[in-house]
C-alpha cells in the first residue's frame, strides 16, 4: 500500500486529488531512459491531466505536448511548452483553434479529414504562414477483441481511411500553405499487451514502403499513445513497462536514419502518481448489502460511471481492520455513481479516508460541477 500523510489530511476539505510528484519524476526519468533514441520524440497527451503542477514537471523533463483543443494549447503554452513542441490532433478543430495553433507556431497539425486540411490551408494563407501537417490514418486494427478502448477501426469517427489517403495527400501537395510532415496513428487506450503495437508497426512499414515506391517520403511517423497501466495492483507496477513498449517500436519499425518517431503517451505518464482521497460519510446497512457512502462521486472521478472502469480502493485510515464487503458509492443522484461493488475492505467507519488509486489520468481533468458541487482541490507530495 502506498504511504499517505494521513495526519495532514484532517485539515483538508475532501474529496481532493493527491499527487506523488516523486513518482511522477521517476516515471519521467524512466521514459527518458527507455526512449533514448535520438529520433524518438515523446509528446505528453495533455488531455489526461492538465494540472499546472503536473505540467511543469513534464515540461521540465523535456517532453512535448499532444493537444486536442485550443484550450489545451493554451494550458501547455502557459506551463512553458514551446509551440513547436506541441502537436494538435482532433476531428473537430474550429477556425479560432486553428488560428491560435498557427499563432503559437504549432509543431504539427494531425489532420483527420480533407475539409479540415482545406480549412487549415485557407487560414494559413490568410496569416501568411505554412502549416505543418501529418495525416491521421485509420489503420483498421481491431484491438476490440481484447476489450481495449479502440479508435483504430474504420467505423470509428477518427482518422482518414487508408483507401482515401492517396487523394488527401495529392490535395495537400497542391496547397502552397501546407507542409506535409508525416503520418499519424492512434489505435486505442489502456493497451496492456504488446501485440497491437506490433501489428501497428507492420501496418506502418507496409504503408511507408508503398508510398516510398511512389516517391513520397514521410519525415515523421507518429504512433500515438495507448500504453496501459496496472489498475488492479498499482503498487506492483507503479511505473509502466516503457522498456518493452519503446523496444517494440525500435525493433519492429523500419525507419530511415533521419525519420522521427513521435509517441503520444497520456495515461502511462500520469495515472499512477494520482489518487482521489475521499472521506466516508456513512456506513449504511442494507438488507443484503453494506454500503460505504463516500463524499466523492462521479463528479470527481467519472471513469467508473463512464466506462465501467475500476480503481483500486484502500482504507488508508484503518488498513489493519477485519475484512468486510462494501458497495462503495458516491452522493450523486445517479445509480451509476458507484466506485465498486462488494469491495473487500478493512472495516470501514464514518470519517475514514479512502484512497481511489491510479486516478492521475482522466480523473481531475474530467471533474464536473453536476449537482452544483465545487471542483476538487489538488495537493502535491514529494518524498
Ligand atoms: C487520448 C490520445 C492519446 C493518449 O492516449 P493514452 O491512452 O492516454 O496514452 C494519444 N493520442 C491521441 C490522438 C489521443 O486522442
Coordinates of C-alpha atoms and ligand atoms in Angstrom, one line a residue:
X1 CA 0.0 0.0 0.0
X2 CA 1.3 3.5 -0.9
X3 CA 2.0 5.7 2.1
X4 CA -0.1 8.8 2.6
X5 CA 0.4 11.6 5.1
X6 CA -2.9 11.0 6.8
X7 CA -2.3 13.3 9.7
X8 CA -2.2 16.2 7.3
X9 CA -5.5 15.1 5.6
X10 CA -7.7 16.1 8.6
X11 CA -7.1 19.8 7.8
X12 CA -8.2 19.4 4.1
X13 CA -11.6 19.6 2.5
X14 CA -12.4 16.3 0.9
X15 CA -12.6 15.0 -1.7
X16 CA -9.3 16.0 -3.2
X17 CA -6.7 14.8 -5.6
X18 CA -3.3 13.9 -4.2
X19 CA -0.3 13.6 -6.4
X20 CA 3.0 11.9 -5.7
X21 CA 5.5 14.1 -7.6
X22 CA 8.4 11.9 -6.7
X23 CA 6.7 9.0 -8.6
X24 CA 5.9 11.3 -11.5
X25 CA 9.6 12.3 -11.6
X26 CA 10.7 8.6 -11.5
X27 CA 8.2 7.9 -14.3
X28 CA 9.6 10.7 -16.4
X29 CA 13.2 9.6 -15.8
X30 CA 12.2 6.1 -16.9
X31 CA 10.6 7.4 -20.1
X32 CA 13.8 9.4 -20.8
X33 CA 16.0 6.3 -20.2
X34 CA 13.9 3.9 -22.4
X35 CA 13.1 6.4 -25.2
X36 CA 16.7 7.3 -25.5
X37 CA 17.0 7.0 -29.3
X38 CA 17.8 10.4 -30.9
X39 CA 14.9 10.1 -33.3
X40 CA 12.3 9.2 -30.6
X41 CA 10.2 12.2 -29.5
X42 CA 7.6 11.8 -26.7
X43 CA 4.6 14.1 -26.5
X44 CA 2.5 14.1 -23.4
X45 CA -1.2 13.7 -24.2
X46 CA -2.3 16.7 -22.0
X47 CA -6.0 15.6 -22.0
X48 CA -5.0 13.0 -19.4
X49 CA -4.2 15.7 -16.8
X50 CA -3.6 19.4 -17.3
X51 CA -3.0 20.4 -13.6
X52 CA -0.3 23.1 -13.8
X53 CA 1.8 21.5 -11.1
X54 CA 1.9 18.3 -13.1
X55 CA 2.5 20.1 -16.4
X56 CA 5.5 22.0 -15.0
X57 CA 7.3 18.7 -14.2
X58 CA 6.6 17.2 -17.6
X59 CA 7.8 20.4 -19.3
X60 CA 11.0 20.3 -17.2
X61 CA 11.6 16.7 -18.2
X62 CA 11.7 17.8 -21.9
X63 CA 8.6 16.2 -23.2
X64 CA 6.4 17.8 -25.8
X65 CA 2.6 18.0 -25.7
X66 CA -0.2 16.4 -27.7
X67 CA -3.2 18.7 -27.6
X68 CA -6.7 18.1 -28.8
X69 CA -8.2 21.6 -28.3
X70 CA -7.3 25.3 -28.3
X71 CA -7.7 25.3 -24.5
X72 CA -5.1 22.6 -24.2
X73 CA -2.7 24.5 -26.5
X74 CA -3.1 27.5 -24.1
X75 CA -2.7 25.3 -21.0
X76 CA 0.5 23.9 -22.5
X77 CA 2.0 27.3 -23.5
X78 CA 1.1 28.7 -20.1
X79 CA 3.0 25.8 -18.5
X80 CA 6.1 26.8 -20.5
X81 CA 5.9 24.4 -23.5
X82 CA 7.1 26.0 -26.7
X83 CA 4.6 25.9 -29.6
X84 CA 7.0 24.0 -31.8
X85 CA 6.8 21.1 -29.3
X86 CA 3.0 20.9 -29.4
X87 CA 1.2 18.7 -31.9
X88 CA -2.5 19.2 -32.4
X89 CA -5.0 16.4 -33.1
X90 CA -8.8 16.2 -33.1
X91 CA -11.6 15.6 -35.5
X92 CA -13.3 18.9 -35.0
X93 CA -10.8 21.8 -35.0
X94 CA -12.6 25.2 -35.1
X95 CA -11.3 28.2 -37.2
X96 CA -10.4 30.0 -34.0
X97 CA -8.5 27.0 -32.7
X98 CA -6.6 26.6 -36.0
X99 CA -5.7 30.3 -35.9
X100 CA -4.5 30.0 -32.3
X101 CA -2.4 27.0 -33.2
X102 CA -0.7 28.8 -36.1
X103 CA -0.1 31.9 -33.9
X104 CA 1.7 29.7 -31.4
X105 CA 3.9 28.1 -34.1
X106 CA 2.4 24.7 -33.6
X107 CA 4.8 21.8 -34.3
X108 CA 2.3 19.8 -36.4
X109 CA -1.4 19.5 -37.0
X110 CA -2.7 15.9 -37.1
X111 CA -5.3 16.2 -39.8
X112 CA -8.3 13.9 -39.8
X113 CA -10.2 14.9 -43.0
X114 CA -10.0 16.7 -46.3
X115 CA -12.3 19.6 -45.3
X116 CA -10.1 20.1 -42.2
X117 CA -7.0 20.3 -44.4
X118 CA -8.7 22.9 -46.6
X119 CA -9.7 25.0 -43.6
X120 CA -6.1 24.9 -42.2
X121 CA -4.7 25.8 -45.7
X122 CA -7.0 28.8 -46.0
X123 CA -6.3 30.2 -42.5
X124 CA -2.5 29.6 -43.0
X125 CA -2.7 31.5 -46.3
X126 CA -4.6 34.3 -44.6
X127 CA -1.8 34.5 -41.9
X128 CA 1.0 34.2 -44.5
X129 CA 2.5 31.0 -42.9
X130 CA 3.0 27.4 -43.9
X131 CA 1.1 24.9 -41.7
X132 CA 3.0 21.6 -40.9
X133 CA 0.6 18.7 -41.1
X134 CA 0.6 14.9 -40.5
X135 CA -2.3 12.8 -41.6
X136 CA -4.1 10.7 -39.1
X137 CA -4.6 7.3 -40.7
X138 CA -7.2 4.8 -39.6
X139 CA -5.1 1.6 -39.7
X140 CA -8.2 -0.6 -39.2
X141 CA -6.5 -2.5 -36.4
X142 CA -9.1 -4.4 -34.3
X143 CA -7.9 -4.1 -30.8
X144 CA -11.5 -4.6 -29.6
X145 CA -11.1 -8.4 -29.3
X146 CA -9.0 -7.6 -26.2
X147 CA -11.6 -5.1 -24.9
X148 CA -9.4 -2.1 -25.4
X149 CA -10.9 1.3 -25.9
X150 CA -10.5 1.2 -29.7
X151 CA -10.2 4.1 -32.0
X152 CA -8.4 2.5 -35.0
X153 CA -11.3 0.7 -36.7
X154 CA -12.8 2.1 -39.9
X155 CA -16.2 2.6 -38.4
X156 CA -14.7 5.0 -35.8
X157 CA -15.0 8.7 -36.3
X158 CA -11.2 9.2 -36.1
X159 CA -8.7 9.4 -38.9
X160 CA -8.7 9.0 -42.6
X161 CA -9.5 5.6 -44.1
X162 CA -6.4 4.0 -45.8
X163 CA -8.2 3.9 -49.2
X164 CA -8.8 7.7 -49.1
X165 CA -5.3 8.7 -48.1
X166 CA -3.8 9.0 -51.6
X167 CA -6.5 11.5 -52.6
X168 CA -5.9 13.6 -49.4
X169 CA -2.1 13.5 -49.9
X170 CA -2.5 14.6 -53.5
X171 CA -4.7 17.5 -52.5
X172 CA -2.2 18.5 -49.8
X173 CA 0.7 18.5 -52.2
X174 CA -1.1 21.1 -54.3
X175 CA -1.6 23.5 -51.4
X176 CA 1.1 26.1 -51.0
X177 CA 0.4 26.9 -47.4
X178 CA 0.7 23.2 -46.3
X179 CA 3.9 21.4 -45.4
X180 CA 3.5 17.6 -45.3
X181 CA 5.4 16.2 -42.4
X182 CA 4.2 12.7 -41.9
X183 CA 1.6 10.1 -40.8
X184 CA -0.2 9.8 -37.5
X185 CA -1.8 6.8 -35.9
X186 CA -3.5 6.1 -32.6
X187 CA -5.2 2.7 -32.1
X188 CA -6.7 3.0 -28.7
X189 CA -6.1 3.3 -25.0
X190 CA -5.2 1.2 -21.9
X191 CA -3.5 -1.4 -24.2
X192 CA -1.7 -3.9 -21.9
X193 CA -0.4 -6.3 -24.5
X194 CA 2.4 -5.8 -27.0
X195 CA 0.7 -7.4 -29.9
X196 CA -1.5 -4.5 -31.1
X197 CA 1.7 -2.3 -31.2
X198 CA 3.5 -4.9 -33.3
X199 CA 0.5 -5.0 -35.6
X200 CA 0.6 -1.2 -35.9
X201 CA 4.4 -1.3 -36.7
X202 CA 3.7 -3.9 -39.5
X203 CA 0.9 -1.7 -40.9
X204 CA 3.1 1.4 -40.8
X205 CA 6.0 -0.4 -42.6
X206 CA 3.8 -1.6 -45.4
X207 CA 2.3 1.9 -45.8
X208 CA 5.7 3.7 -45.7
X209 CA 7.1 1.2 -48.3
X210 CA 4.1 1.6 -50.6
X211 CA 4.4 5.4 -50.6
X212 CA 8.2 5.3 -50.9
X213 CA 7.7 3.4 -54.1
X214 CA 5.7 6.3 -55.4
X215 CA 8.4 8.8 -54.3
X216 CA 6.6 10.1 -51.2
X217 CA 8.6 10.2 -48.0
X218 CA 7.4 11.0 -44.5
X219 CA 9.7 12.7 -42.1
X220 CA 7.7 11.8 -39.0
X221 CA 5.8 8.7 -38.0
X222 CA 3.5 9.4 -35.1
X223 CA 2.4 6.2 -33.4
X224 CA 0.0 7.8 -30.9
X225 CA -0.4 6.6 -27.3
X226 CA -2.3 4.0 -25.5
X227 CA 0.2 2.2 -23.3
X228 CA -1.9 0.8 -20.4
X229 CA -1.2 0.7 -16.7
X230 CA -1.9 -1.7 -13.8
X231 CA -5.2 -0.6 -12.2
X232 CA -5.6 -3.8 -10.2
X233 CA -2.2 -3.5 -8.4
X234 CA -0.7 -0.1 -8.7
X235 CA 2.0 -0.8 -6.1
X236 CA 3.3 -3.8 -8.1
X237 CA 3.6 -1.7 -11.3
X238 CA 3.9 2.0 -10.2
X239 CA 5.8 2.7 -13.4
X240 CA 4.6 1.1 -16.7
X241 CA 6.8 -1.1 -18.8
X242 CA 8.2 1.6 -21.0
X243 CA 11.3 -0.5 -21.8
X244 CA 9.2 -3.1 -23.7
X245 CA 7.0 -0.5 -25.2
X246 CA 9.8 1.5 -26.8
X247 CA 11.7 -1.6 -27.7
X248 CA 8.8 -2.9 -29.7
X249 CA 8.9 0.2 -32.0
X250 CA 12.7 0.2 -32.1
X251 CA 12.7 -3.5 -33.2
X252 CA 9.7 -3.5 -35.5
X253 CA 9.6 -0.2 -37.3
X254 CA 11.7 0.0 -40.4
X255 CA 12.9 3.7 -40.4
X256 CA 15.2 5.8 -42.5
X257 CA 18.1 7.2 -40.3
X258 CA 16.6 10.7 -40.5
X259 CA 13.0 9.7 -39.8
X260 CA 11.5 10.7 -36.4
X261 CA 9.1 8.6 -34.4
X262 CA 6.6 10.5 -32.3
X263 CA 4.8 9.0 -29.3
X264 CA 1.8 10.5 -27.5
X265 CA 1.6 9.0 -24.1
X266 CA -1.1 10.2 -21.6
X267 CA -2.3 7.7 -19.1
X268 CA 1.0 5.9 -18.7
X269 CA 2.7 9.1 -17.7
X270 CA 0.4 10.4 -15.0
X271 CA -2.2 7.7 -13.9
X272 CA -0.2 6.1 -11.1
X273 CA 1.0 9.3 -9.4
X274 CA -2.5 10.4 -8.5
X275 CA -5.1 9.3 -6.0
X276 CA -8.5 10.6 -5.2
X277 CA -8.9 10.9 -1.4
X278 CA -12.4 10.8 -0.1
X279 CA -14.0 10.6 3.4
X280 CA -16.6 8.0 4.4
X281 CA -19.8 9.9 5.3
X282 CA -21.9 6.9 6.4
X283 CA -21.8 3.2 6.6
X284 CA -25.3 2.1 5.7
X285 CA -26.6 -1.5 6.4
X286 CA -29.0 -2.7 3.7
X287 CA -31.0 -5.9 3.8
X288 CA -28.4 -7.8 1.9
X289 CA -25.6 -5.3 1.4
X290 CA -23.4 -2.9 3.3
X291 CA -22.7 0.5 1.7
X292 CA -19.8 2.8 2.3
X293 CA -21.2 6.2 1.3
X294 CA -18.3 8.5 0.5
X295 CA -18.1 12.2 -0.2
X296 CA -16.5 11.8 -3.7
X297 CA -18.6 10.8 -6.6
X298 CA -18.7 10.6 -10.4
X299 CA -18.3 14.4 -10.3
X300 CA -14.7 14.0 -9.2
X301 CA -13.9 10.7 -10.9
X302 CA -16.2 9.7 -13.7
X303 CA -14.3 6.7 -15.2
X304 CA -16.3 4.1 -13.3
X305 CA -19.6 5.6 -14.3
X306 CA -18.5 6.3 -17.9
X307 CA -16.5 3.2 -18.9
X308 CA -17.2 0.8 -16.1
X309 CA -13.6 1.3 -15.0
X310 CA -12.4 0.1 -11.6
X311 CA -9.9 1.9 -9.4
X312 CA -8.3 0.1 -6.5
X313 CA -9.9 1.3 -3.3
X314 CA -7.9 1.3 0.0
X315 CA -9.0 2.2 3.5
X316 CA -6.0 4.3 4.4
X317 CA -7.3 5.3 7.9
X318 CA -7.6 1.8 9.3
X319 CA -5.7 -0.6 7.0
X320 CA -5.5 -3.4 9.5
X321 CA -9.1 -4.0 10.4
X322 CA -11.3 -7.1 9.9
X323 CA -12.3 -7.5 6.3
X324 CA -15.9 -6.9 5.1
X325 CA -17.6 -6.4 1.8
X326 CA -18.9 -2.9 0.9
X327 CA -20.5 -1.3 -2.1
X328 CA -18.6 2.0 -2.2
X329 CA -20.9 4.6 -3.6
X330 CA -20.9 8.4 -4.0
X331 CA -23.5 11.0 -3.1
X332 CA -24.6 11.9 -6.7
X333 CA -28.2 11.3 -7.7
X334 CA -27.3 8.7 -10.4
X335 CA -27.3 4.9 -9.9
X336 CA -24.0 4.7 -11.9
X337 CA -22.3 6.8 -9.1
X338 CA -20.6 3.7 -7.7
X339 CA -16.9 3.1 -7.3
X340 CA -17.0 -0.6 -6.5
X341 CA -19.5 -3.4 -5.7
X342 CA -18.7 -6.0 -3.0
X343 CA -15.3 -4.4 -2.3
X344 CA -13.3 -6.3 0.3
X345 CA -12.0 -3.6 2.7
X346 CA -10.7 -3.4 6.2
X347 CA -13.7 -2.5 8.4
X348 CA -14.9 1.0 7.4
X349 CA -16.1 3.6 9.8
X350 CA -17.6 7.1 9.4
X351 CA -14.8 9.6 8.9
X352 CA -12.3 7.1 7.5
X353 CA -10.2 8.2 4.5
X354 CA -10.4 6.0 1.4
X355 CA -7.9 6.3 -1.5
X356 CA -9.0 5.6 -5.1
X357 CA -5.8 4.7 -6.7
X358 CA -4.4 5.2 -10.2
X359 CA -6.6 8.3 -10.6
X360 CA -3.9 10.7 -12.1
X361 CA -5.1 10.2 -15.7
X362 CA -8.6 11.1 -16.9
X363 CA -9.6 11.9 -13.2
X364 CA -9.3 15.6 -12.1
X365 CA -9.5 16.8 -15.7
X366 CA -12.9 15.2 -16.2
X367 CA -14.4 16.6 -12.9
X368 CA -17.7 18.4 -13.3
X369 CA -19.9 20.6 -11.1
X370 CA -23.0 18.4 -11.6
X371 CA -25.3 18.7 -8.5
X372 CA -23.7 22.2 -8.0
X373 CA -20.7 20.6 -6.4
X374 CA -17.4 22.5 -6.2
X375 CA -14.4 21.3 -8.2
X376 CA -11.9 19.2 -6.2
X377 CA -8.7 20.8 -4.9
X378 CA -5.4 19.1 -5.6
X379 CA -2.3 18.7 -3.3
X380 CA 1.2 17.6 -4.1
X381 CA 3.5 15.4 -2.2
X382 CA 7.2 14.6 -2.5
X383 CA 9.4 12.2 -0.6
Ligands
LIG1 C1 -6.0 10.3 -26.0 C2 -5.0 10.3 -27.0 C3 -3.7 9.9 -26.7 C4 -3.3 9.4 -25.3 O1 -3.8 8.2 -25.0 P1 -3.3 7.4 -23.7 O2 -4.1 6.1 -23.8 O3 -3.7 8.3 -22.6 O4 -1.9 7.2 -23.8 C5 -2.7 10.0 -27.7 N1 -3.1 10.4 -29.0 C6 -4.3 10.8 -29.3 C7 -4.6 11.3 -30.7 C8 -5.3 10.8 -28.3 O5 -6.5 11.1 -28.6

